[in-house]
């Protein structure tokens, strides 16, 4: 800024070659200093972008997702069972799709789709309900769980029982008077105020363990374990890029 202007004016008025060379060196050093300061400020800004809570959530995501495929499996927990080193034997209904697209197609087919077979790191095939499995080390199978069957009903009862043990309190579908921050909320709202689905708390093990007896557990219901002023919140399960919010508040009525 001002240093550059002064140096340029002095350079213009310099009479000897020696003075010109000295001033040129000063200009180079000044430019180097300014660039270094800008880079340092940028790095410092990036390091302080996330709050402590957001860093805890990010650390859990990094531990649980060594690759994009593993991360996808984590988000789909409860819907898909991954069986490594196997392939479904049947004529594919859809061929050569990316994993995300194959899962969408399989869900659209409902009971007509048993699962997906993928060559590791490559394309996936959607397979019908009458297929069998064989051992193939270079393949992975994603079996679609029957979410409407008896097994799922038993699982829901088990999860509900576990949730009651975790919460150790009666479920409340609203925030009671006197509980301004919603610390005692134990309802079942499971989406953010913008409509994003909440992630299961136990999928973020380190964060979950830091807040015992705060209503967290093997569920994705909104809670306020860290006493946020605005009330209950949850981790955003729909997050797909760094631009998406890590967590958001939930919209819960007062009683």
JSON list of C-alpha atoms in Angstrom, two decimals:
[
{"chain": "A", "resi": 1, "resn": "UNK", "atom": "CA", "xyz": [0.00, 0.00, 0.00]},
{"chain": "A", "resi": 2, "resn": "UNK", "atom": "CA", "xyz": [1.64, 3.17, 1.26]},
{"chain": "A", "resi": 3, "resn": "UNK", "atom": "CA", "xyz": [5.12, 1.52, 1.33]},
{"chain": "A", "resi": 4, "resn": "UNK", "atom": "CA", "xyz": [4.78, 0.55, -2.33]},
{"chain": "A", "resi": 5, "resn": "UNK", "atom": "CA", "xyz": [3.76, 4.11, -3.33]},
{"chain": "A", "resi": 6, "resn": "UNK", "atom": "CA", "xyz": [6.66, 5.72, -1.48]},
{"chain": "A", "resi": 7, "resn": "UNK", "atom": "CA", "xyz": [9.16, 3.29, -2.97]},
{"chain": "A", "resi": 8, "resn": "UNK", "atom": "CA", "xyz": [7.87, 3.86, -6.50]},
{"chain": "A", "resi": 9, "resn": "UNK", "atom": "CA", "xyz": [8.09, 7.67, -6.10]},
{"chain": "A", "resi": 10, "resn": "UNK", "atom": "CA", "xyz": [11.62, 7.41, -4.75]},
{"chain": "A", "resi": 11, "resn": "UNK", "atom": "CA", "xyz": [12.59, 5.02, -7.57]},
{"chain": "A", "resi": 12, "resn": "UNK", "atom": "CA", "xyz": [11.30, 7.50, -10.12]},
{"chain": "A", "resi": 13, "resn": "UNK", "atom": "CA", "xyz": [13.34, 10.32, -8.64]},
{"chain": "A", "resi": 14, "resn": "UNK", "atom": "CA", "xyz": [16.59, 8.28, -8.15]},
{"chain": "A", "resi": 15, "resn": "UNK", "atom": "CA", "xyz": [19.55, 9.60, -10.11]},
{"chain": "A", "resi": 16, "resn": "UNK", "atom": "CA", "xyz": [22.28, 6.97, -9.76]},
{"chain": "A", "resi": 17, "resn": "UNK", "atom": "CA", "xyz": [22.32, 3.31, -10.83]},
{"chain": "A", "resi": 18, "resn": "UNK", "atom": "CA", "xyz": [23.23, 2.25, -7.29]},
{"chain": "A", "resi": 19, "resn": "UNK", "atom": "CA", "xyz": [20.20, 4.01, -5.85]},
{"chain": "A", "resi": 20, "resn": "UNK", "atom": "CA", "xyz": [17.95, 2.37, -8.43]},
{"chain": "A", "resi": 21, "resn": "UNK", "atom": "CA", "xyz": [19.29, -1.11, -7.60]},
{"chain": "A", "resi": 22, "resn": "UNK", "atom": "CA", "xyz": [18.91, -0.57, -3.85]},
{"chain": "A", "resi": 23, "resn": "UNK", "atom": "CA", "xyz": [15.34, 0.62, -4.25]},
{"chain": "A", "resi": 24, "resn": "UNK", "atom": "CA", "xyz": [14.51, -2.28, -6.60]},
{"chain": "A", "resi": 25, "resn": "UNK", "atom": "CA", "xyz": [15.72, -4.76, -3.97]},
{"chain": "A", "resi": 26, "resn": "UNK", "atom": "CA", "xyz": [13.59, -2.98, -1.36]},
{"chain": "A", "resi": 27, "resn": "UNK", "atom": "CA", "xyz": [10.55, -3.28, -3.62]},
{"chain": "A", "resi": 28, "resn": "UNK", "atom": "CA", "xyz": [11.09, -7.05, -4.07]},
{"chain": "A", "resi": 29, "resn": "UNK", "atom": "CA", "xyz": [11.46, -7.57, -0.30]},
{"chain": "A", "resi": 30, "resn": "UNK", "atom": "CA", "xyz": [8.35, -5.49, 0.39]},
{"chain": "A", "resi": 31, "resn": "UNK", "atom": "CA", "xyz": [6.31, -7.46, -2.17]},
{"chain": "A", "resi": 32, "resn": "UNK", "atom": "CA", "xyz": [7.51, -10.79, -0.68]},
{"chain": "A", "resi": 33, "resn": "UNK", "atom": "CA", "xyz": [6.49, -9.63, 2.80]},
{"chain": "A", "resi": 34, "resn": "UNK", "atom": "CA", "xyz": [3.01, -8.60, 1.65]},
{"chain": "A", "resi": 35, "resn": "UNK", "atom": "CA", "xyz": [2.39, -11.92, -0.14]},
{"chain": "A", "resi": 36, "resn": "UNK", "atom": "CA", "xyz": [3.60, -13.91, 2.89]},
{"chain": "A", "resi": 37, "resn": "UNK", "atom": "CA", "xyz": [1.30, -11.92, 5.19]},
{"chain": "A", "resi": 38, "resn": "UNK", "atom": "CA", "xyz": [-1.69, -12.58, 2.93]},
{"chain": "A", "resi": 39, "resn": "UNK", "atom": "CA", "xyz": [-1.00, -16.33, 2.86]},
{"chain": "A", "resi": 40, "resn": "UNK", "atom": "CA", "xyz": [-0.56, -16.41, 6.64]},
{"chain": "A", "resi": 41, "resn": "UNK", "atom": "CA", "xyz": [-3.87, -14.61, 7.16]},
{"chain": "A", "resi": 42, "resn": "UNK", "atom": "CA", "xyz": [-5.64, -17.06, 4.80]},
{"chain": "A", "resi": 43, "resn": "UNK", "atom": "CA", "xyz": [-4.21, -20.09, 6.60]},
{"chain": "A", "resi": 44, "resn": "UNK", "atom": "CA", "xyz": [-5.13, -18.60, 9.98]},
{"chain": "A", "resi": 45, "resn": "UNK", "atom": "CA", "xyz": [-8.67, -17.95, 8.74]},
{"chain": "A", "resi": 46, "resn": "UNK", "atom": "CA", "xyz": [-9.06, -21.53, 7.48]},
{"chain": "A", "resi": 47, "resn": "UNK", "atom": "CA", "xyz": [-7.82, -22.98, 10.77]},
{"chain": "A", "resi": 48, "resn": "UNK", "atom": "CA", "xyz": [-10.45, -21.03, 12.71]},
{"chain": "A", "resi": 49, "resn": "UNK", "atom": "CA", "xyz": [-13.38, -21.64, 10.36]},
{"chain": "A", "resi": 50, "resn": "UNK", "atom": "CA", "xyz": [-14.97, -24.41, 12.49]},
{"chain": "A", "resi": 51, "resn": "UNK", "atom": "CA", "xyz": [-16.22, -24.21, 16.06]},
{"chain": "A", "resi": 52, "resn": "UNK", "atom": "CA", "xyz": [-15.13, -26.79, 18.63]},
{"chain": "A", "resi": 53, "resn": "UNK", "atom": "CA", "xyz": [-18.39, -28.71, 18.17]},
{"chain": "A", "resi": 54, "resn": "UNK", "atom": "CA", "xyz": [-18.01, -28.77, 14.38]},
{"chain": "A", "resi": 55, "resn": "UNK", "atom": "CA", "xyz": [-14.42, -30.02, 14.70]},
{"chain": "A", "resi": 56, "resn": "UNK", "atom": "CA", "xyz": [-15.57, -32.88, 16.95]},
{"chain": "A", "resi": 57, "resn": "UNK", "atom": "CA", "xyz": [-18.19, -33.87, 14.38]},
{"chain": "A", "resi": 58, "resn": "UNK", "atom": "CA", "xyz": [-15.67, -33.65, 11.52]},
{"chain": "A", "resi": 59, "resn": "UNK", "atom": "CA", "xyz": [-13.15, -35.80, 13.40]},
{"chain": "A", "resi": 60, "resn": "UNK", "atom": "CA", "xyz": [-15.80, -38.51, 13.86]},
{"chain": "A", "resi": 61, "resn": "UNK", "atom": "CA", "xyz": [-16.63, -38.35, 10.13]},
{"chain": "A", "resi": 62, "resn": "UNK", "atom": "CA", "xyz": [-12.96, -38.72, 9.19]},
{"chain": "A", "resi": 63, "resn": "UNK", "atom": "CA", "xyz": [-12.55, -41.74, 11.46]},
{"chain": "A", "resi": 64, "resn": "UNK", "atom": "CA", "xyz": [-15.66, -43.47, 10.10]},
{"chain": "A", "resi": 65, "resn": "UNK", "atom": "CA", "xyz": [-15.07, -42.73, 6.40]},
{"chain": "A", "resi": 66, "resn": "UNK", "atom": "CA", "xyz": [-11.75, -43.90, 5.02]},
{"chain": "A", "resi": 67, "resn": "UNK", "atom": "CA", "xyz": [-13.23, -43.62, 1.53]},
{"chain": "A", "resi": 68, "resn": "UNK", "atom": "CA", "xyz": [-16.31, -42.22, -0.22]},
{"chain": "A", "resi": 69, "resn": "UNK", "atom": "CA", "xyz": [-17.79, -45.71, -0.44]},
{"chain": "A", "resi": 70, "resn": "UNK", "atom": "CA", "xyz": [-17.43, -46.36, 3.30]},
{"chain": "A", "resi": 71, "resn": "UNK", "atom": "CA", "xyz": [-18.92, -42.97, 4.08]},
{"chain": "A", "resi": 72, "resn": "UNK", "atom": "CA", "xyz": [-21.92, -43.79, 1.89]},
{"chain": "A", "resi": 73, "resn": "UNK", "atom": "CA", "xyz": [-22.38, -47.07, 3.73]},
{"chain": "A", "resi": 74, "resn": "UNK", "atom": "CA", "xyz": [-22.29, -45.22, 7.05]},
{"chain": "A", "resi": 75, "resn": "UNK", "atom": "CA", "xyz": [-25.03, -42.82, 5.94]},
{"chain": "A", "resi": 76, "resn": "UNK", "atom": "CA", "xyz": [-27.18, -45.75, 4.77]},
{"chain": "A", "resi": 77, "resn": "UNK", "atom": "CA", "xyz": [-26.80, -47.76, 7.97]},
{"chain": "A", "resi": 78, "resn": "UNK", "atom": "CA", "xyz": [-30.03, -49.66, 8.64]},
{"chain": "A", "resi": 79, "resn": "UNK", "atom": "CA", "xyz": [-30.98, -49.79, 4.96]},
{"chain": "A", "resi": 80, "resn": "UNK", "atom": "CA", "xyz": [-28.01, -51.67, 3.47]},
{"chain": "A", "resi": 81, "resn": "UNK", "atom": "CA", "xyz": [-25.87, -54.56, 4.68]},
{"chain": "A", "resi": 82, "resn": "UNK", "atom": "CA", "xyz": [-22.48, -54.68, 2.98]},
{"chain": "A", "resi": 83, "resn": "UNK", "atom": "CA", "xyz": [-21.01, -58.17, 2.49]},
{"chain": "A", "resi": 84, "resn": "UNK", "atom": "CA", "xyz": [-17.44, -57.96, 1.27]},
{"chain": "A", "resi": 85, "resn": "UNK", "atom": "CA", "xyz": [-16.05, -60.43, -1.23]},
{"chain": "A", "resi": 86, "resn": "UNK", "atom": "CA", "xyz": [-19.39, -61.68, -2.58]},
{"chain": "A", "resi": 87, "resn": "UNK", "atom": "CA", "xyz": [-21.47, -61.25, -5.70]},
{"chain": "A", "resi": 88, "resn": "UNK", "atom": "CA", "xyz": [-25.19, -61.70, -6.34]},
{"chain": "A", "resi": 89, "resn": "UNK", "atom": "CA", "xyz": [-25.84, -64.25, -9.10]},
{"chain": "A", "resi": 90, "resn": "UNK", "atom": "CA", "xyz": [-28.73, -63.18, -11.32]},
{"chain": "A", "resi": 91, "resn": "UNK", "atom": "CA", "xyz": [-29.34, -61.29, -14.53]},
{"chain": "A", "resi": 92, "resn": "UNK", "atom": "CA", "xyz": [-28.89, -57.61, -13.56]},
{"chain": "A", "resi": 93, "resn": "UNK", "atom": "CA", "xyz": [-31.95, -55.37, -13.86]},
{"chain": "A", "resi": 94, "resn": "UNK", "atom": "CA", "xyz": [-29.65, -52.37, -14.28]},
{"chain": "A", "resi": 95, "resn": "UNK", "atom": "CA", "xyz": [-25.99, -52.49, -15.26]},
{"chain": "A", "resi": 96, "resn": "UNK", "atom": "CA", "xyz": [-22.89, -50.33, -14.78]},
{"chain": "A", "resi": 97, "resn": "UNK", "atom": "CA", "xyz": [-24.21, -47.63, -12.46]},
{"chain": "A", "resi": 98, "resn": "UNK", "atom": "CA", "xyz": [-22.48, -45.56, -9.81]},
{"chain": "A", "resi": 99, "resn": "UNK", "atom": "CA", "xyz": [-23.16, -46.76, -6.27]},
{"chain": "A", "resi": 100, "resn": "UNK", "atom": "CA", "xyz": [-25.52, -43.90, -5.37]},
{"chain": "A", "resi": 101, "resn": "UNK", "atom": "CA", "xyz": [-27.58, -44.34, -8.53]},
{"chain": "A", "resi": 102, "resn": "UNK", "atom": "CA", "xyz": [-27.71, -48.13, -8.12]},
{"chain": "A", "resi": 103, "resn": "UNK", "atom": "CA", "xyz": [-29.05, -47.76, -4.58]},
{"chain": "A", "resi": 104, "resn": "UNK", "atom": "CA", "xyz": [-31.74, -45.33, -5.75]},
{"chain": "A", "resi": 105, "resn": "UNK", "atom": "CA", "xyz": [-32.84, -47.74, -8.50]},
{"chain": "A", "resi": 106, "resn": "UNK", "atom": "CA", "xyz": [-32.95, -50.64, -6.05]},
{"chain": "A", "resi": 107, "resn": "UNK", "atom": "CA", "xyz": [-35.10, -48.68, -3.60]},
{"chain": "A", "resi": 108, "resn": "UNK", "atom": "CA", "xyz": [-37.48, -47.72, -6.42]},
{"chain": "A", "resi": 109, "resn": "UNK", "atom": "CA", "xyz": [-37.93, -51.41, -7.31]},
{"chain": "A", "resi": 110, "resn": "UNK", "atom": "CA", "xyz": [-38.93, -52.29, -3.74]},
{"chain": "A", "resi": 111, "resn": "UNK", "atom": "CA", "xyz": [-39.36, -56.03, -3.16]},
{"chain": "A", "resi": 112, "resn": "UNK", "atom": "CA", "xyz": [-38.22, -56.80, -6.73]},
{"chain": "A", "resi": 113, "resn": "UNK", "atom": "CA", "xyz": [-34.65, -55.83, -5.81]},
{"chain": "A", "resi": 114, "resn": "UNK", "atom": "CA", "xyz": [-32.57, -57.90, -3.41]},
{"chain": "A", "resi": 115, "resn": "UNK", "atom": "CA", "xyz": [-29.45, -55.78, -3.58]},
{"chain": "A", "resi": 116, "resn": "UNK", "atom": "CA", "xyz": [-26.48, -54.48, -5.54]},
{"chain": "A", "resi": 117, "resn": "UNK", "atom": "CA", "xyz": [-23.25, -56.11, -6.70]},
{"chain": "A", "resi": 118, "resn": "UNK", "atom": "CA", "xyz": [-20.23, -53.89, -7.32]},
{"chain": "A", "resi": 119, "resn": "UNK", "atom": "CA", "xyz": [-16.80, -54.56, -8.71]},
{"chain": "A", "resi": 120, "resn": "UNK", "atom": "CA", "xyz": [-14.51, -52.91, -6.16]},
{"chain": "A", "resi": 121, "resn": "UNK", "atom": "CA", "xyz": [-13.97, -49.29, -7.02]},
{"chain": "A", "resi": 122, "resn": "UNK", "atom": "CA", "xyz": [-15.89, -49.60, -10.31]},
{"chain": "A", "resi": 123, "resn": "UNK", "atom": "CA", "xyz": [-19.48, -50.06, -11.51]},
{"chain": "A", "resi": 124, "resn": "UNK", "atom": "CA", "xyz": [-22.49, -51.56, -9.74]},
{"chain": "A", "resi": 125, "resn": "UNK", "atom": "CA", "xyz": [-25.33, -53.80, -10.99]},
{"chain": "A", "resi": 126, "resn": "UNK", "atom": "CA", "xyz": [-28.86, -53.85, -9.53]},
{"chain": "A", "resi": 127, "resn": "UNK", "atom": "CA", "xyz": [-29.97, -57.46, -9.01]},
{"chain": "A", "resi": 128, "resn": "UNK", "atom": "CA", "xyz": [-33.44, -59.02, -8.65]},
{"chain": "A", "resi": 129, "resn": "UNK", "atom": "CA", "xyz": [-34.99, -60.70, -5.62]},
{"chain": "A", "resi": 130, "resn": "UNK", "atom": "CA", "xyz": [-34.39, -64.31, -6.70]},
{"chain": "A", "resi": 131, "resn": "UNK", "atom": "CA", "xyz": [-30.59, -64.16, -6.79]},
{"chain": "A", "resi": 132, "resn": "UNK", "atom": "CA", "xyz": [-28.10, -66.12, -4.69]},
{"chain": "A", "resi": 133, "resn": "UNK", "atom": "CA", "xyz": [-24.61, -65.20, -3.50]},
{"chain": "A", "resi": 134, "resn": "UNK", "atom": "CA", "xyz": [-21.20, -66.56, -4.38]},
{"chain": "A", "resi": 135, "resn": "UNK", "atom": "CA", "xyz": [-17.71, -65.79, -3.10]},
{"chain": "A", "resi": 136, "resn": "UNK", "atom": "CA", "xyz": [-15.91, -63.30, -5.33]},
{"chain": "A", "resi": 137, "resn": "UNK", "atom": "CA", "xyz": [-13.02, -61.42, -3.60]},
{"chain": "A", "resi": 138, "resn": "UNK", "atom": "CA", "xyz": [-13.04, -58.67, -6.22]},
{"chain": "A", "resi": 139, "resn": "UNK", "atom": "CA", "xyz": [-16.75, -57.92, -5.66]},
{"chain": "A", "resi": 140, "resn": "UNK", "atom": "CA", "xyz": [-18.86, -56.41, -2.86]},
{"chain": "A", "resi": 141, "resn": "UNK", "atom": "CA", "xyz": [-22.57, -56.96, -2.29]},
{"chain": "A", "resi": 142, "resn": "UNK", "atom": "CA", "xyz": [-25.01, -54.49, -0.71]},
{"chain": "A", "resi": 143, "resn": "UNK", "atom": "CA", "xyz": [-28.11, -56.36, 0.45]},
{"chain": "A", "resi": 144, "resn": "UNK", "atom": "CA", "xyz": [-31.26, -54.26, 0.84]},
{"chain": "A", "resi": 145, "resn": "UNK", "atom": "CA", "xyz": [-32.82, -54.82, 4.25]},
{"chain": "A", "resi": 146, "resn": "UNK", "atom": "CA", "xyz": [-36.56, -55.45, 4.40]},
{"chain": "A", "resi": 147, "resn": "UNK", "atom": "CA", "xyz": [-37.61, -52.42, 6.39]},
{"chain": "A", "resi": 148, "resn": "UNK", "atom": "CA", "xyz": [-41.27, -53.46, 6.40]},
{"chain": "A", "resi": 149, "resn": "UNK", "atom": "CA", "xyz": [-40.80, -57.06, 7.54]},
{"chain": "A", "resi": 150, "resn": "UNK", "atom": "CA", "xyz": [-41.08, -58.74, 10.93]},
{"chain": "A", "resi": 151, "resn": "UNK", "atom": "CA", "xyz": [-37.35, -58.42, 11.57]},
{"chain": "A", "resi": 152, "resn": "UNK", "atom": "CA", "xyz": [-37.62, -54.67, 11.23]},
{"chain": "A", "resi": 153, "resn": "UNK", "atom": "CA", "xyz": [-40.59, -54.52, 13.62]},
{"chain": "A", "resi": 154, "resn": "UNK", "atom": "CA", "xyz": [-38.58, -56.46, 16.19]},
{"chain": "A", "resi": 155, "resn": "UNK", "atom": "CA", "xyz": [-35.65, -54.15, 15.64]},
{"chain": "A", "resi": 156, "resn": "UNK", "atom": "CA", "xyz": [-37.87, -51.08, 16.17]},
{"chain": "A", "resi": 157, "resn": "UNK", "atom": "CA", "xyz": [-39.17, -52.53, 19.44]},
{"chain": "A", "resi": 158, "resn": "UNK", "atom": "CA", "xyz": [-35.62, -53.26, 20.56]},
{"chain": "A", "resi": 159, "resn": "UNK", "atom": "CA", "xyz": [-34.44, -49.77, 19.59]},
{"chain": "A", "resi": 160, "resn": "UNK", "atom": "CA", "xyz": [-37.40, -48.17, 21.34]},
{"chain": "A", "resi": 161, "resn": "UNK", "atom": "CA", "xyz": [-36.62, -50.13, 24.50]},
{"chain": "A", "resi": 162, "resn": "UNK", "atom": "CA", "xyz": [-32.95, -49.18, 24.25]},
{"chain": "A", "resi": 163, "resn": "UNK", "atom": "CA", "xyz": [-33.90, -45.54, 23.68]},
{"chain": "A", "resi": 164, "resn": "UNK", "atom": "CA", "xyz": [-35.99, -45.49, 26.84]},
{"chain": "A", "resi": 165, "resn": "UNK", "atom": "CA", "xyz": [-33.04, -46.90, 28.76]},
{"chain": "A", "resi": 166, "resn": "UNK", "atom": "CA", "xyz": [-30.73, -44.31, 27.21]},
{"chain": "A", "resi": 167, "resn": "UNK", "atom": "CA", "xyz": [-33.06, -41.41, 27.88]},
{"chain": "A", "resi": 168, "resn": "UNK", "atom": "CA", "xyz": [-34.33, -42.70, 31.23]},
{"chain": "A", "resi": 169, "resn": "UNK", "atom": "CA", "xyz": [-37.31, -40.36, 30.87]},
{"chain": "A", "resi": 170, "resn": "UNK", "atom": "CA", "xyz": [-40.79, -40.16, 29.40]},
{"chain": "A", "resi": 171, "resn": "UNK", "atom": "CA", "xyz": [-40.93, -39.04, 25.78]},
{"chain": "A", "resi": 172, "resn": "UNK", "atom": "CA", "xyz": [-41.94, -35.40, 25.37]},
{"chain": "A", "resi": 173, "resn": "UNK", "atom": "CA", "xyz": [-43.15, -34.19, 21.98]},
{"chain": "A", "resi": 174, "resn": "UNK", "atom": "CA", "xyz": [-42.81, -30.53, 22.96]},
{"chain": "A", "resi": 175, "resn": "UNK", "atom": "CA", "xyz": [-40.56, -28.31, 25.07]},
{"chain": "A", "resi": 176, "resn": "UNK", "atom": "CA", "xyz": [-41.98, -27.82, 28.55]},
{"chain": "A", "resi": 177, "resn": "UNK", "atom": "CA", "xyz": [-42.40, -24.47, 30.22]},
{"chain": "A", "resi": 178, "resn": "UNK", "atom": "CA", "xyz": [-39.29, -23.50, 32.17]},
{"chain": "A", "resi": 179, "resn": "UNK", "atom": "CA", "xyz": [-37.01, -25.53, 29.89]},
{"chain": "A", "resi": 180, "resn": "UNK", "atom": "CA", "xyz": [-36.01, -22.63, 27.64]},
{"chain": "A", "resi": 181, "resn": "UNK", "atom": "CA", "xyz": [-33.10, -24.45, 25.98]},
{"chain": "A", "resi": 182, "resn": "UNK", "atom": "CA", "xyz": [-34.95, -27.76, 25.58]},
{"chain": "A", "resi": 183, "resn": "UNK", "atom": "CA", "xyz": [-32.38, -29.66, 27.66]},
{"chain": "A", "resi": 184, "resn": "UNK", "atom": "CA", "xyz": [-35.04, -32.11, 28.88]},
{"chain": "A", "resi": 185, "resn": "UNK", "atom": "CA", "xyz": [-36.67, -32.62, 25.48]},
{"chain": "A", "resi": 186, "resn": "UNK", "atom": "CA", "xyz": [-37.02, -36.37, 24.76]},
{"chain": "A", "resi": 187, "resn": "UNK", "atom": "CA", "xyz": [-39.37, -36.33, 21.78]},
{"chain": "A", "resi": 188, "resn": "UNK", "atom": "CA", "xyz": [-38.98, -37.93, 18.37]},
{"chain": "A", "resi": 189, "resn": "UNK", "atom": "CA", "xyz": [-38.52, -34.98, 15.99]},
{"chain": "A", "resi": 190, "resn": "UNK", "atom": "CA", "xyz": [-35.81, -36.19, 13.61]},
{"chain": "A", "resi": 191, "resn": "UNK", "atom": "CA", "xyz": [-35.35, -33.47, 11.03]},
{"chain": "A", "resi": 192, "resn": "UNK", "atom": "CA", "xyz": [-33.92, -29.96, 11.08]},
{"chain": "A", "resi": 193, "resn": "UNK", "atom": "CA", "xyz": [-35.87, -26.73, 10.69]},
{"chain": "A", "resi": 194, "resn": "UNK", "atom": "CA", "xyz": [-34.83, -26.69, 7.00]},
{"chain": "A", "resi": 195, "resn": "UNK", "atom": "CA", "xyz": [-36.03, -30.26, 6.37]},
{"chain": "A", "resi": 196, "resn": "UNK", "atom": "CA", "xyz": [-32.73, -32.17, 6.52]},
{"chain": "A", "resi": 197, "resn": "UNK", "atom": "CA", "xyz": [-32.74, -35.65, 8.07]},
{"chain": "A", "resi": 198, "resn": "UNK", "atom": "CA", "xyz": [-30.90, -36.04, 11.38]},
{"chain": "A", "resi": 199, "resn": "UNK", "atom": "CA", "xyz": [-27.98, -38.46, 11.69]},
{"chain": "A", "resi": 200, "resn": "UNK", "atom": "CA", "xyz": [-27.89, -41.25, 14.29]},
{"chain": "A", "resi": 201, "resn": "UNK", "atom": "CA", "xyz": [-26.00, -40.00, 17.33]},
{"chain": "A", "resi": 202, "resn": "UNK", "atom": "CA", "xyz": [-24.06, -43.22, 17.88]},
{"chain": "A", "resi": 203, "resn": "UNK", "atom": "CA", "xyz": [-22.59, -42.92, 14.37]},
{"chain": "A", "resi": 204, "resn": "UNK", "atom": "CA", "xyz": [-20.54, -40.07, 15.87]},
{"chain": "A", "resi": 205, "resn": "UNK", "atom": "CA", "xyz": [-19.00, -42.08, 18.69]},
{"chain": "A", "resi": 206, "resn": "UNK", "atom": "CA", "xyz": [-16.55, -39.55, 20.13]},
{"chain": "A", "resi": 207, "resn": "UNK", "atom": "CA", "xyz": [-19.12, -36.75, 20.22]},
{"chain": "A", "resi": 208, "resn": "UNK", "atom": "CA", "xyz": [-21.76, -39.10, 21.67]},
{"chain": "A", "resi": 209, "resn": "UNK", "atom": "CA", "xyz": [-19.44, -40.28, 24.46]},
{"chain": "A", "resi": 210, "resn": "UNK", "atom": "CA", "xyz": [-18.62, -36.69, 25.45]},
{"chain": "A", "resi": 211, "resn": "UNK", "atom": "CA", "xyz": [-22.24, -36.09, 26.50]},
{"chain": "A", "resi": 212, "resn": "UNK", "atom": "CA", "xyz": [-23.48, -38.95, 28.70]},
{"chain": "A", "resi": 213, "resn": "UNK", "atom": "CA", "xyz": [-26.96, -38.76, 30.22]},
{"chain": "A", "resi": 214, "resn": "UNK", "atom": "CA", "xyz": [-28.05, -36.06, 27.77]},
{"chain": "A", "resi": 215, "resn": "UNK", "atom": "CA", "xyz": [-30.65, -38.08, 25.90]},
{"chain": "A", "resi": 216, "resn": "UNK", "atom": "CA", "xyz": [-28.32, -39.25, 23.11]},
{"chain": "A", "resi": 217, "resn": "UNK", "atom": "CA", "xyz": [-28.41, -42.87, 21.94]},
{"chain": "A", "resi": 218, "resn": "UNK", "atom": "CA", "xyz": [-29.00, -45.20, 19.01]},
{"chain": "A", "resi": 219, "resn": "UNK", "atom": "CA", "xyz": [-31.52, -42.81, 17.43]},
{"chain": "A", "resi": 220, "resn": "UNK", "atom": "CA", "xyz": [-31.59, -39.62, 15.36]},
{"chain": "A", "resi": 221, "resn": "UNK", "atom": "CA", "xyz": [-33.92, -37.49, 17.48]},
{"chain": "A", "resi": 222, "resn": "UNK", "atom": "CA", "xyz": [-33.15, -33.82, 18.11]},
{"chain": "A", "resi": 223, "resn": "UNK", "atom": "CA", "xyz": [-31.43, -33.11, 21.42]},
{"chain": "A", "resi": 224, "resn": "UNK", "atom": "CA", "xyz": [-29.44, -30.34, 23.08]},
{"chain": "A", "resi": 225, "resn": "UNK", "atom": "CA", "xyz": [-26.51, -32.07, 24.79]},
{"chain": "A", "resi": 226, "resn": "UNK", "atom": "CA", "xyz": [-24.19, -29.04, 24.77]},
{"chain": "A", "resi": 227, "resn": "UNK", "atom": "CA", "xyz": [-26.81, -26.51, 25.96]},
{"chain": "A", "resi": 228, "resn": "UNK", "atom": "CA", "xyz": [-27.18, -24.43, 22.80]},
{"chain": "A", "resi": 229, "resn": "UNK", "atom": "CA", "xyz": [-29.15, -21.25, 23.52]},
{"chain": "A", "resi": 230, "resn": "UNK", "atom": "CA", "xyz": [-31.65, -21.82, 20.68]},
{"chain": "A", "resi": 231, "resn": "UNK", "atom": "CA", "xyz": [-32.56, -25.31, 21.82]},
{"chain": "A", "resi": 232, "resn": "UNK", "atom": "CA", "xyz": [-32.39, -28.86, 20.39]},
{"chain": "A", "resi": 233, "resn": "UNK", "atom": "CA", "xyz": [-30.42, -29.58, 17.24]},
{"chain": "A", "resi": 234, "resn": "UNK", "atom": "CA", "xyz": [-28.98, -32.54, 15.35]},
{"chain": "A", "resi": 235, "resn": "UNK", "atom": "CA", "xyz": [-26.17, -33.52, 12.98]},
{"chain": "A", "resi": 236, "resn": "UNK", "atom": "CA", "xyz": [-27.10, -33.16, 9.30]},
{"chain": "A", "resi": 237, "resn": "UNK", "atom": "CA", "xyz": [-27.30, -36.63, 7.69]},
{"chain": "A", "resi": 238, "resn": "UNK", "atom": "CA", "xyz": [-27.89, -35.09, 4.23]},
{"chain": "A", "resi": 239, "resn": "UNK", "atom": "CA", "xyz": [-24.49, -33.39, 4.18]},
{"chain": "A", "resi": 240, "resn": "UNK", "atom": "CA", "xyz": [-22.70, -34.21, 0.93]},
{"chain": "A", "resi": 241, "resn": "UNK", "atom": "CA", "xyz": [-20.05, -31.47, 0.65]},
{"chain": "A", "resi": 242, "resn": "UNK", "atom": "CA", "xyz": [-18.08, -29.03, 2.77]},
{"chain": "A", "resi": 243, "resn": "UNK", "atom": "CA", "xyz": [-20.58, -26.32, 1.81]},
{"chain": "A", "resi": 244, "resn": "UNK", "atom": "CA", "xyz": [-23.47, -28.11, 3.56]},
{"chain": "A", "resi": 245, "resn": "UNK", "atom": "CA", "xyz": [-24.04, -27.39, 7.29]},
{"chain": "A", "resi": 246, "resn": "UNK", "atom": "CA", "xyz": [-22.62, -29.97, 9.72]},
{"chain": "A", "resi": 247, "resn": "UNK", "atom": "CA", "xyz": [-25.52, -29.48, 12.14]},
{"chain": "A", "resi": 248, "resn": "UNK", "atom": "CA", "xyz": [-28.73, -27.49, 12.35]},
{"chain": "A", "resi": 249, "resn": "UNK", "atom": "CA", "xyz": [-31.41, -26.53, 14.85]},
{"chain": "A", "resi": 250, "resn": "UNK", "atom": "CA", "xyz": [-34.74, -28.35, 14.98]},
{"chain": "A", "resi": 251, "resn": "UNK", "atom": "CA", "xyz": [-38.18, -26.78, 15.02]},
{"chain": "A", "resi": 252, "resn": "UNK", "atom": "CA", "xyz": [-39.95, -28.05, 18.14]},
{"chain": "A", "resi": 253, "resn": "UNK", "atom": "CA", "xyz": [-43.12, -26.47, 19.58]},
{"chain": "A", "resi": 254, "resn": "UNK", "atom": "CA", "xyz": [-43.56, -25.37, 23.17]},
{"chain": "A", "resi": 255, "resn": "UNK", "atom": "CA", "xyz": [-46.00, -27.37, 25.29]}
]
